């Protein structure tokens, strides 16, 4: 069931926690304010720090269906907003050809015939032929939805222009139908890994939240939530070790998702403490590039000694 609002920052924090996400005070405050002000929330940070998970947890906490648009290079209006089901329109045209013949046969000339045919456009460009994509589906959703525009920095800069009307007025213009306004204002969250700079026009329409790698105490709490079978000593050693690894010059720094995966991997091997053998056997869960694997492996003795 959809709730109207988070009651406050503390309520947002507790409800996000109940939905499986452990927020910092700053994260809970940003989510509460975005909800209370009905403003989109632009969430920036390294890959794997929980940006998408925050959107999922917020949707669950508010009782809203999650509608997700995964962005990629070349994403356009037909994949993000809507498109007409041309095959179905063509089929209807062929089936209804006998009904059109009297209308066209009495036309005095080609110009009049075209005008008469054009007068029937509203029958073909009707809601029944409209294929909703995530952006339009979020505007027309009943019940109210949460729209996640994931990894918006992967889309072309021109795509942001398509978002501006939706993010500011919660409406979109469709030439054949006119302006379509939101049935209910969706909550909107956009995530970016910072691979390119977002335009000022987009940033101006959003509240902003930066999520970095968590402090050790919060990361330990996340591990205990997601991998409760890991012993307290092992969990603490994992957090300390990954904190040191993040200071190395790596191609991809281990994120929270790698921390959780590594903890699960170690528990499957019945590890109760970190030792060189366990670390070497499981580096595939922690590092994602050969150069990173070699860097961590070469520094292993020093990392464990500390």
mmCIF file of C-alpha atoms in Angstrom:
data_model
loop_
_atom_site.group_PDB
_atom_site.id
_atom_site.type_symbol
_atom_site.label_atom_id
_atom_site.label_comp_id
_atom_site.label_asym_id
_atom_site.label_seq_id
_atom_site.Cartn_x
_atom_site.Cartn_y
_atom_site.Cartn_z
ATOM 1 C CA UNK A 1 0.000 0.000 0.000
ATOM 2 C CA UNK A 2 1.406 3.411 -0.948
ATOM 3 C CA UNK A 3 2.014 5.825 1.942
ATOM 4 C CA UNK A 4 1.653 9.574 1.394
ATOM 5 C CA UNK A 5 4.995 10.700 2.811
ATOM 6 C CA UNK A 6 7.868 9.724 5.028
ATOM 7 C CA UNK A 7 7.039 11.234 8.405
ATOM 8 C CA UNK A 8 10.558 12.623 8.831
ATOM 9 C CA UNK A 9 14.245 11.832 8.523
ATOM 10 C CA UNK A 10 14.174 9.299 11.352
ATOM 11 C CA UNK A 11 11.135 7.586 9.841
ATOM 12 C CA UNK A 12 12.842 7.464 6.444
ATOM 13 C CA UNK A 13 15.923 5.926 8.056
ATOM 14 C CA UNK A 14 13.997 3.241 9.922
ATOM 15 C CA UNK A 15 11.770 2.389 6.956
ATOM 16 C CA UNK A 16 14.723 2.140 4.571
ATOM 17 C CA UNK A 17 16.436 -0.129 7.097
ATOM 18 C CA UNK A 18 13.323 -2.297 7.285
ATOM 19 C CA UNK A 19 13.409 -2.475 3.461
ATOM 20 C CA UNK A 20 16.954 -3.860 3.604
ATOM 21 C CA UNK A 21 19.035 -0.710 3.094
ATOM 22 C CA UNK A 22 21.167 0.758 5.892
ATOM 23 C CA UNK A 23 21.314 4.511 5.204
ATOM 24 C CA UNK A 24 23.587 7.107 6.700
ATOM 25 C CA UNK A 25 21.923 10.173 8.221
ATOM 26 C CA UNK A 26 22.759 12.148 5.065
ATOM 27 C CA UNK A 27 21.183 9.544 2.790
ATOM 28 C CA UNK A 28 18.016 9.324 4.884
ATOM 29 C CA UNK A 29 17.719 13.124 4.929
ATOM 30 C CA UNK A 30 18.100 13.371 1.136
ATOM 31 C CA UNK A 31 15.462 10.707 0.538
ATOM 32 C CA UNK A 32 13.061 12.352 2.990
ATOM 33 C CA UNK A 33 13.493 15.809 1.437
ATOM 34 C CA UNK A 34 13.099 14.514 -2.127
ATOM 35 C CA UNK A 35 9.865 12.826 -1.070
ATOM 36 C CA UNK A 36 8.523 15.781 0.917
ATOM 37 C CA UNK A 37 9.391 18.339 -1.768
ATOM 38 C CA UNK A 38 8.349 16.040 -4.637
ATOM 39 C CA UNK A 39 11.708 16.708 -6.288
ATOM 40 C CA UNK A 40 13.812 14.281 -8.350
ATOM 41 C CA UNK A 41 16.917 13.036 -6.552
ATOM 42 C CA UNK A 42 20.177 12.798 -8.518
ATOM 43 C CA UNK A 43 22.405 10.202 -6.849
ATOM 44 C CA UNK A 44 26.072 10.200 -7.820
ATOM 45 C CA UNK A 45 28.917 7.953 -6.721
ATOM 46 C CA UNK A 46 31.225 5.100 -7.688
ATOM 47 C CA UNK A 47 29.742 1.938 -9.136
ATOM 48 C CA UNK A 48 28.586 -0.569 -6.560
ATOM 49 C CA UNK A 49 28.011 1.722 -3.570
ATOM 50 C CA UNK A 50 24.259 1.054 -3.459
ATOM 51 C CA UNK A 51 22.667 3.794 -5.572
ATOM 52 C CA UNK A 52 20.263 1.447 -7.362
ATOM 53 C CA UNK A 53 19.592 -0.452 -4.131
ATOM 54 C CA UNK A 54 18.598 2.832 -2.474
ATOM 55 C CA UNK A 55 15.945 3.413 -5.153
ATOM 56 C CA UNK A 56 14.630 -0.118 -4.750
ATOM 57 C CA UNK A 57 14.457 0.239 -0.977
ATOM 58 C CA UNK A 58 12.727 3.623 -1.238
ATOM 59 C CA UNK A 59 10.080 2.164 -3.543
ATOM 60 C CA UNK A 60 9.532 -0.699 -1.105
ATOM 61 C CA UNK A 61 9.388 1.616 1.912
ATOM 62 C CA UNK A 62 6.821 3.886 0.218
ATOM 63 C CA UNK A 63 4.811 0.996 -1.199
ATOM 64 C CA UNK A 64 5.285 2.277 -4.747
ATOM 65 C CA UNK A 65 5.899 0.064 -7.791
ATOM 66 C CA UNK A 66 9.415 0.538 -9.148
ATOM 67 C CA UNK A 67 9.639 1.466 -12.841
ATOM 68 C CA UNK A 68 13.232 1.303 -14.051
ATOM 69 C CA UNK A 69 14.785 2.835 -17.146
ATOM 70 C CA UNK A 70 18.276 1.437 -17.707
ATOM 71 C CA UNK A 71 20.212 3.982 -19.742
ATOM 72 C CA UNK A 72 22.735 3.185 -22.452
ATOM 73 C CA UNK A 73 24.450 4.891 -25.371
ATOM 74 C CA UNK A 74 21.985 5.532 -28.192
ATOM 75 C CA UNK A 75 18.880 5.446 -25.963
ATOM 76 C CA UNK A 76 16.162 7.432 -27.697
ATOM 77 C CA UNK A 77 12.550 8.507 -27.286
ATOM 78 C CA UNK A 78 11.098 5.300 -28.731
ATOM 79 C CA UNK A 79 12.858 3.189 -26.097
ATOM 80 C CA UNK A 80 12.516 5.563 -23.162
ATOM 81 C CA UNK A 81 9.161 7.295 -23.637
ATOM 82 C CA UNK A 82 6.793 5.721 -26.198
ATOM 83 C CA UNK A 83 6.404 4.470 -29.720
ATOM 84 C CA UNK A 84 3.476 3.705 -31.982
ATOM 85 C CA UNK A 85 2.729 0.067 -32.688
ATOM 86 C CA UNK A 86 3.038 0.416 -36.458
ATOM 87 C CA UNK A 87 2.491 -3.259 -37.212
ATOM 88 C CA UNK A 88 -0.855 -3.202 -35.437
ATOM 89 C CA UNK A 89 -1.831 0.069 -37.133
ATOM 90 C CA UNK A 90 -1.015 -1.437 -40.531
ATOM 91 C CA UNK A 91 -3.058 -4.547 -39.783
ATOM 92 C CA UNK A 92 -6.076 -2.464 -38.769
ATOM 93 C CA UNK A 93 -5.709 -0.364 -41.929
ATOM 94 C CA UNK A 94 -5.745 -3.445 -44.128
ATOM 95 C CA UNK A 95 -8.706 -4.979 -42.308
ATOM 96 C CA UNK A 96 -10.673 -1.730 -42.507
ATOM 97 C CA UNK A 97 -9.871 -1.020 -46.152
ATOM 98 C CA UNK A 98 -13.459 -1.842 -47.279
ATOM 99 C CA UNK A 99 -14.773 0.777 -44.844
ATOM 100 C CA UNK A 100 -12.421 3.401 -46.292
ATOM 101 C CA UNK A 101 -13.292 2.812 -49.925
ATOM 102 C CA UNK A 102 -16.651 4.677 -49.874
ATOM 103 C CA UNK A 103 -14.989 7.591 -48.072
ATOM 104 C CA UNK A 104 -12.255 7.903 -50.696
ATOM 105 C CA UNK A 105 -14.115 6.906 -53.860
ATOM 106 C CA UNK A 106 -16.430 9.928 -53.714
ATOM 107 C CA UNK A 107 -13.546 12.398 -53.389
ATOM 108 C CA UNK A 108 -13.330 14.867 -56.268
ATOM 109 C CA UNK A 109 -9.545 14.681 -56.560
ATOM 110 C CA UNK A 110 -6.394 13.418 -54.864
ATOM 111 C CA UNK A 111 -6.154 16.451 -52.577
ATOM 112 C CA UNK A 112 -9.638 15.854 -51.197
ATOM 113 C CA UNK A 113 -8.943 12.132 -50.813
ATOM 114 C CA UNK A 114 -5.795 12.863 -48.785
ATOM 115 C CA UNK A 115 -7.718 15.360 -46.641
ATOM 116 C CA UNK A 116 -10.458 12.810 -45.936
ATOM 117 C CA UNK A 117 -7.900 10.161 -45.048
ATOM 118 C CA UNK A 118 -6.062 12.562 -42.769
ATOM 119 C CA UNK A 119 -9.317 13.260 -40.924
ATOM 120 C CA UNK A 120 -9.208 9.655 -39.710
ATOM 121 C CA UNK A 121 -5.762 9.996 -38.085
ATOM 122 C CA UNK A 122 -7.256 10.091 -34.602
ATOM 123 C CA UNK A 123 -8.561 6.554 -35.099
ATOM 124 C CA UNK A 124 -5.086 5.207 -35.895
ATOM 125 C CA UNK A 125 -3.134 7.330 -33.416
ATOM 126 C CA UNK A 126 -5.221 6.167 -30.516
ATOM 127 C CA UNK A 127 -4.232 4.974 -27.039
ATOM 128 C CA UNK A 128 -4.744 1.371 -28.105
ATOM 129 C CA UNK A 129 -1.795 1.653 -30.495
ATOM 130 C CA UNK A 130 0.525 3.366 -28.008
ATOM 131 C CA UNK A 131 3.398 1.334 -26.562
ATOM 132 C CA UNK A 132 4.370 2.820 -23.198
ATOM 133 C CA UNK A 133 8.039 2.850 -22.301
ATOM 134 C CA UNK A 134 9.262 3.457 -18.724
ATOM 135 C CA UNK A 135 9.016 7.266 -18.689
ATOM 136 C CA UNK A 136 5.438 7.388 -19.955
ATOM 137 C CA UNK A 137 4.454 4.354 -17.880
ATOM 138 C CA UNK A 138 5.613 6.139 -14.718
ATOM 139 C CA UNK A 139 3.527 9.221 -15.555
ATOM 140 C CA UNK A 140 0.407 7.183 -16.255
ATOM 141 C CA UNK A 141 0.842 4.705 -13.440
ATOM 142 C CA UNK A 142 -1.943 4.160 -10.975
ATOM 143 C CA UNK A 143 -0.896 3.520 -8.187
ATOM 144 C CA UNK A 144 1.810 6.201 -7.837
ATOM 145 C CA UNK A 145 5.209 4.871 -8.908
ATOM 146 C CA UNK A 146 8.884 5.427 -8.253
ATOM 147 C CA UNK A 147 10.790 6.030 -11.493
ATOM 148 C CA UNK A 148 14.452 4.974 -11.455
ATOM 149 C CA UNK A 149 16.514 6.422 -14.315
ATOM 150 C CA UNK A 150 19.584 4.268 -13.834
ATOM 151 C CA UNK A 151 23.077 5.239 -15.003
ATOM 152 C CA UNK A 152 21.845 8.341 -16.807
ATOM 153 C CA UNK A 153 25.465 9.249 -17.610
ATOM 154 C CA UNK A 154 25.618 6.296 -20.027
ATOM 155 C CA UNK A 155 23.011 7.918 -22.287
ATOM 156 C CA UNK A 156 23.915 10.610 -24.797
ATOM 157 C CA UNK A 157 23.816 14.226 -23.550
ATOM 158 C CA UNK A 158 20.926 14.903 -25.949
ATOM 159 C CA UNK A 159 18.813 12.433 -23.988
ATOM 160 C CA UNK A 160 18.799 14.801 -21.018
ATOM 161 C CA UNK A 161 16.723 17.283 -23.051
ATOM 162 C CA UNK A 162 13.979 14.653 -23.212
ATOM 163 C CA UNK A 163 13.972 14.412 -19.415
ATOM 164 C CA UNK A 164 13.674 18.106 -18.616
ATOM 165 C CA UNK A 165 9.906 18.457 -19.159
ATOM 166 C CA UNK A 166 9.246 15.313 -17.153
ATOM 167 C CA UNK A 167 11.506 16.315 -14.260
ATOM 168 C CA UNK A 168 10.145 19.848 -13.980
ATOM 169 C CA UNK A 169 6.439 19.550 -14.829
ATOM 170 C CA UNK A 170 5.752 15.801 -14.659
ATOM 171 C CA UNK A 171 4.274 15.861 -18.119
ATOM 172 C CA UNK A 172 5.306 15.032 -21.660
ATOM 173 C CA UNK A 173 4.164 16.221 -25.083
ATOM 174 C CA UNK A 174 3.113 13.650 -27.674
ATOM 175 C CA UNK A 175 2.400 15.285 -31.056
ATOM 176 C CA UNK A 176 -0.550 13.050 -31.922
ATOM 177 C CA UNK A 177 -2.157 13.163 -28.455
ATOM 178 C CA UNK A 178 -1.095 16.479 -26.963
ATOM 179 C CA UNK A 179 0.229 16.952 -23.444
ATOM 180 C CA UNK A 180 0.074 13.916 -21.181
ATOM 181 C CA UNK A 181 0.212 14.892 -17.506
ATOM 182 C CA UNK A 182 1.037 12.585 -14.645
ATOM 183 C CA UNK A 183 -1.908 10.807 -13.060
ATOM 184 C CA UNK A 184 0.132 10.932 -9.841
ATOM 185 C CA UNK A 185 3.506 12.612 -9.473
ATOM 186 C CA UNK A 186 6.045 9.805 -9.487
ATOM 187 C CA UNK A 187 9.004 9.917 -7.166
ATOM 188 C CA UNK A 188 12.063 10.092 -9.432
ATOM 189 C CA UNK A 189 15.613 8.948 -8.715
ATOM 190 C CA UNK A 190 18.457 9.264 -11.199
ATOM 191 C CA UNK A 191 21.807 7.545 -10.702
ATOM 192 C CA UNK A 192 25.148 8.407 -12.251
ATOM 193 C CA UNK A 193 28.610 6.892 -11.903
ATOM 194 C CA UNK A 194 30.170 10.187 -12.915
ATOM 195 C CA UNK A 195 31.521 8.989 -16.269
ATOM 196 C CA UNK A 196 30.435 12.311 -17.768
ATOM 197 C CA UNK A 197 29.175 15.596 -16.375
ATOM 198 C CA UNK A 198 25.426 16.114 -16.167
ATOM 199 C CA UNK A 199 24.079 19.341 -17.657
ATOM 200 C CA UNK A 200 23.269 22.282 -15.409
ATOM 201 C CA UNK A 201 19.656 22.176 -16.633
ATOM 202 C CA UNK A 202 19.223 18.648 -15.324
ATOM 203 C CA UNK A 203 21.034 19.303 -12.047
ATOM 204 C CA UNK A 204 18.905 22.396 -11.441
ATOM 205 C CA UNK A 205 15.743 20.289 -11.423
ATOM 206 C CA UNK A 206 17.058 17.784 -8.865
ATOM 207 C CA UNK A 207 18.186 17.475 -5.301
ATOM 208 C CA UNK A 208 21.701 16.043 -5.152
ATOM 209 C CA UNK A 209 23.186 13.197 -3.132
ATOM 210 C CA UNK A 210 26.703 11.826 -3.344
ATOM 211 C CA UNK A 211 27.204 8.295 -2.023
ATOM 212 C CA UNK A 212 30.812 7.302 -1.386
ATOM 213 C CA UNK A 213 32.282 4.128 0.036
ATOM 214 C CA UNK A 214 30.835 3.790 3.542
ATOM 215 C CA UNK A 215 32.726 4.407 6.729
ATOM 216 C CA UNK A 216 33.991 1.156 8.337
ATOM 217 C CA UNK A 217 31.269 0.968 11.000
ATOM 218 C CA UNK A 218 28.478 1.262 8.416
ATOM 219 C CA UNK A 219 30.144 -1.201 6.061
ATOM 220 C CA UNK A 220 30.448 -3.662 8.952
ATOM 221 C CA UNK A 221 26.728 -3.268 9.680
ATOM 222 C CA UNK A 222 25.953 -3.867 5.986
ATOM 223 C CA UNK A 223 28.049 -7.044 6.002
ATOM 224 C CA UNK A 224 26.338 -8.322 9.128
ATOM 225 C CA UNK A 225 22.938 -7.658 7.554
ATOM 226 C CA UNK A 226 23.672 -9.352 4.217
ATOM 227 C CA UNK A 227 26.057 -12.086 5.414
ATOM 228 C CA UNK A 228 24.902 -12.923 8.954
ATOM 229 C CA UNK A 229 26.703 -16.271 8.799
ATOM 230 C CA UNK A 230 30.085 -14.523 8.778
ATOM 231 C CA UNK A 231 31.609 -14.447 12.255
ATOM 232 C CA UNK A 232 32.201 -11.110 13.939
ATOM 233 C CA UNK A 233 35.996 -11.464 13.737
ATOM 234 C CA UNK A 234 35.941 -12.378 10.048
ATOM 235 C CA UNK A 235 33.525 -9.547 9.215
ATOM 236 C CA UNK A 236 35.723 -6.999 10.964
ATOM 237 C CA UNK A 237 38.838 -8.310 9.220
ATOM 238 C CA UNK A 238 37.098 -8.111 5.828
ATOM 239 C CA UNK A 239 36.131 -4.465 6.408
ATOM 240 C CA UNK A 240 39.658 -3.563 7.567
ATOM 241 C CA UNK A 241 41.313 -5.416 4.673
ATOM 242 C CA UNK A 242 39.070 -3.848 2.015
ATOM 243 C CA UNK A 243 39.672 -0.418 3.516
ATOM 244 C CA UNK A 244 43.409 -0.923 2.931
ATOM 245 C CA UNK A 245 42.846 -2.328 -0.565
ATOM 246 C CA UNK A 246 40.899 0.783 -1.528
ATOM 247 C CA UNK A 247 44.028 2.849 -0.915
ATOM 248 C CA UNK A 248 45.921 0.935 -3.622
ATOM 249 C CA UNK A 249 46.172 2.170 -7.187
ATOM 250 C CA UNK A 250 43.555 -0.094 -8.776
ATOM 251 C CA UNK A 251 41.627 -0.073 -12.043
ATOM 252 C CA UNK A 252 38.391 -0.787 -10.137
ATOM 253 C CA UNK A 253 38.218 -0.186 -6.415
ATOM 254 C CA UNK A 254 36.188 -2.831 -4.550
ATOM 255 C CA UNK A 255 32.706 -1.568 -3.756
ATOM 256 C CA UNK A 256 30.128 -2.645 -1.186
ATOM 257 C CA UNK A 257 28.815 -5.285 -3.583
ATOM 258 C CA UNK A 258 32.303 -6.820 -3.811
ATOM 259 C CA UNK A 259 32.593 -6.721 -0.011
ATOM 260 C CA UNK A 260 29.371 -8.679 0.335
ATOM 261 C CA UNK A 261 30.295 -11.141 -2.423
ATOM 262 C CA UNK A 262 33.719 -11.725 -0.886
ATOM 263 C CA UNK A 263 32.247 -12.281 2.571
ATOM 264 C CA UNK A 264 29.812 -14.852 1.147
ATOM 265 C CA UNK A 265 32.661 -16.555 -0.714
ATOM 266 C CA UNK A 266 34.786 -16.811 2.420
ATOM 267 C CA UNK A 267 31.935 -18.234 4.478
ATOM 268 C CA UNK A 268 31.342 -20.894 1.817
ATOM 269 C CA UNK A 269 34.949 -21.983 2.420
ATOM 270 C CA UNK A 270 34.258 -22.070 6.178
ATOM 271 C CA UNK A 271 36.760 -19.296 6.865
ATOM 272 C CA UNK A 272 36.635 -17.843 10.350
ATOM 273 C CA UNK A 273 39.660 -15.542 9.990
ATOM 274 C CA UNK A 274 41.571 -14.066 7.058
ATOM 275 C CA UNK A 275 44.803 -15.766 6.097
ATOM 276 C CA UNK A 276 46.917 -15.612 2.909
ATOM 277 C CA UNK A 277 45.596 -18.895 1.550
ATOM 278 C CA UNK A 278 41.936 -17.905 1.889
ATOM 279 C CA UNK A 279 42.587 -14.474 0.363
ATOM 280 C CA UNK A 280 44.485 -15.851 -2.639
ATOM 281 C CA UNK A 281 41.811 -18.483 -3.299
ATOM 282 C CA UNK A 282 39.020 -15.908 -3.300
ATOM 283 C CA UNK A 283 40.537 -12.827 -4.955
ATOM 284 C CA UNK A 284 38.312 -13.494 -7.987
ATOM 285 C CA UNK A 285 35.343 -12.306 -5.893
ATOM 286 C CA UNK A 286 37.137 -9.126 -4.823
ATOM 287 C CA UNK A 287 39.045 -7.959 -7.926
ATOM 288 C CA UNK A 288 37.655 -7.639 -11.448
ATOM 289 C CA UNK A 289 40.819 -6.990 -13.501
ATOM 290 C CA UNK A 290 44.032 -9.000 -13.837
ATOM 291 C CA UNK A 291 46.159 -5.962 -13.013
ATOM 292 C CA UNK A 292 44.132 -5.412 -9.801
ATOM 293 C CA UNK A 293 44.439 -9.101 -8.937
ATOM 294 C CA UNK A 294 48.220 -8.916 -9.323
ATOM 295 C CA UNK A 295 48.475 -5.654 -7.355
ATOM 296 C CA UNK A 296 46.542 -7.026 -4.387
ATOM 297 C CA UNK A 297 48.357 -10.353 -4.536
ATOM 298 C CA UNK A 298 51.769 -8.661 -4.579
ATOM 299 C CA UNK A 299 50.839 -6.505 -1.588
ATOM 300 C CA UNK A 300 49.094 -9.299 0.291
ATOM 301 C CA UNK A 301 51.636 -9.840 3.049
ATOM 302 C CA UNK A 302 51.737 -6.124 3.851
ATOM 303 C CA UNK A 303 47.959 -5.801 3.736
ATOM 304 C CA UNK A 304 47.509 -8.694 6.159
ATOM 305 C CA UNK A 305 50.275 -7.592 8.500
ATOM 306 C CA UNK A 306 48.607 -4.245 8.978
#
